[in-house]
XYZ file of C-alpha atoms in Angstrom:
134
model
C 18.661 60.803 16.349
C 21.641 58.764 18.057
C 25.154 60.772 19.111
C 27.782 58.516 19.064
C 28.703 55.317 17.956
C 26.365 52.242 17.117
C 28.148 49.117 16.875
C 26.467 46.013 15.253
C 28.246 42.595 14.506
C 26.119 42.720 11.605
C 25.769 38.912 10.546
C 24.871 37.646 14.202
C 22.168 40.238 14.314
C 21.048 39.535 11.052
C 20.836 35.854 11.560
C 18.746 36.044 15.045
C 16.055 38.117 13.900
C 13.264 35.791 12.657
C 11.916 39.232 11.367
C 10.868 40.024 7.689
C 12.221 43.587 8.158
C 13.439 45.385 11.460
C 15.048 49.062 10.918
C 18.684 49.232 13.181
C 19.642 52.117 12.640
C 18.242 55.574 11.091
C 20.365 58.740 10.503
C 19.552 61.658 8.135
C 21.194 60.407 4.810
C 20.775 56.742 5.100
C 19.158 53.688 7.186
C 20.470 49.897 8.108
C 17.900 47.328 7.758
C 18.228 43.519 8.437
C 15.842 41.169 6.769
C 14.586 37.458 7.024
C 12.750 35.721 3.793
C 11.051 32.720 4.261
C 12.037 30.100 2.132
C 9.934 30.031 -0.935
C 9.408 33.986 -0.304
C 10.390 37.037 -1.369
C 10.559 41.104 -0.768
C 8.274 41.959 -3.329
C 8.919 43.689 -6.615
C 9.308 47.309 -6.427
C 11.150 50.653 -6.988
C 12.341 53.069 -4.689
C 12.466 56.614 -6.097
C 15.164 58.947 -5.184
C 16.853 55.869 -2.557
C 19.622 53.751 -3.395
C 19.896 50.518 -2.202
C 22.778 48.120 -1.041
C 22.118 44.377 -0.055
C 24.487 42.080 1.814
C 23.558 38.615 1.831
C 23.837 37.069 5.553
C 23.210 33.313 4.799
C 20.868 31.427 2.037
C 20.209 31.428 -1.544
C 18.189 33.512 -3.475
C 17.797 35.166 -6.743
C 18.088 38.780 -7.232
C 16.204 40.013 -10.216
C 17.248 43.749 -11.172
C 16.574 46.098 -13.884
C 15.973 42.472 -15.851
C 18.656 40.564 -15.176
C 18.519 37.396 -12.288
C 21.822 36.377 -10.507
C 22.056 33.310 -7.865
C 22.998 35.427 -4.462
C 24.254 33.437 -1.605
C 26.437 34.298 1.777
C 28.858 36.853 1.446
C 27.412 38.582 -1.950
C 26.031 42.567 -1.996
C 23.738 43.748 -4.680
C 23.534 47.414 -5.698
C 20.484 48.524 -6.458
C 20.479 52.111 -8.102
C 17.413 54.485 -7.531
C 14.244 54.103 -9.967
C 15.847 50.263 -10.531
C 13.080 47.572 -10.536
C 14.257 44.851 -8.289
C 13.048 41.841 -6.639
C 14.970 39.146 -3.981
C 13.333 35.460 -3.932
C 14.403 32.665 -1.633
C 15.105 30.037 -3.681
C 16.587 27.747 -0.996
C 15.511 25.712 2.377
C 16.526 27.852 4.686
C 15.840 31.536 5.218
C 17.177 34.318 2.949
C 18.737 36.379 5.290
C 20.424 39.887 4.382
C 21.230 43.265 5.463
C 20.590 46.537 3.365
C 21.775 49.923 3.237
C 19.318 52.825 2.202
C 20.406 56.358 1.218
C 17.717 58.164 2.276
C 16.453 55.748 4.875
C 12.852 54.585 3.498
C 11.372 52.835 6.617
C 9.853 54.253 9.749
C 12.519 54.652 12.582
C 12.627 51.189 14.434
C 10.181 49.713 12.135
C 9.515 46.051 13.100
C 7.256 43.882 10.767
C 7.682 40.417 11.250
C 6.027 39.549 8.133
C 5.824 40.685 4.353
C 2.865 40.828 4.820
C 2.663 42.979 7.857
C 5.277 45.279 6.096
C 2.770 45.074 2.990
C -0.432 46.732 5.157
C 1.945 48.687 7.424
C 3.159 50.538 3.969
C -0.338 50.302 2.339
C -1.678 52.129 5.770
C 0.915 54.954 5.312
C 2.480 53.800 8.675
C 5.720 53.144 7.278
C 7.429 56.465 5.912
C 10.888 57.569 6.681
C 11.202 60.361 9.089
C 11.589 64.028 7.565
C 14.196 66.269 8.239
């Protein structure tokens, strides 16, 4: 675990990875993620027990579909996403979906790098993708 201060300028890191998912940053109560979505693709529905969830939307459009409900999400918006919440983020646009999220716990391996869903998809399938234990 780091000592000290990590800076990121968040958005410019966010936009260069071509990445689907690459973990930044891992402490003991919560993780920073950046994200790239294809256009036409999505994260996946799912729930994450016992994590909350904050997204920050880098550049794109998308839809977020939460606990039901579906709201356009372009540059500048952040969805909350409350433990046990069913949620889903689709790239509705041309261009990729790209976002940054907050975890607390972190839910990713430590420096995690799948470059595509579907990497992420057999990497968390395989068990190879848990968040470290304290």
């Amino acid at each position: 675990m780091c000592v000290g201060m990590e800076h990121f300028t968040i958005a410019t890191v966010a936009e260069k990875s071509p990445d689907f998912r690459r973990v930044l940053w891992t402490g003991e109560h919560t993780q920073l993620v950046i994200m790239t979505i294809p256009p036409g693709g999505e994260i996946g529905e799912e729930v994450h027990e016992g994590i909350d969830q904050i997204l920050t939307f880098v550049s794109g459009t998308g839809e977020a579909r939460v606990a039901g409900e579906k709201r356009e999400v372009v540059q500048g918006d952040l969805v909350v996403v409350p433990a046990g919440t069913k949620h889903n983020f689709v790239n509705t646009g041309p261009n990729p979906l790209v976002l940054y999220t907050v975890y607390g716990p972190p839910e990713h391996a430590d420096q995690a790098v799948h470059r595509t869903k579907e990497e992420a998809d057999a990497a968390e399938a395989a068990g190879e993708d848990e968040p470290p234990t304290s």
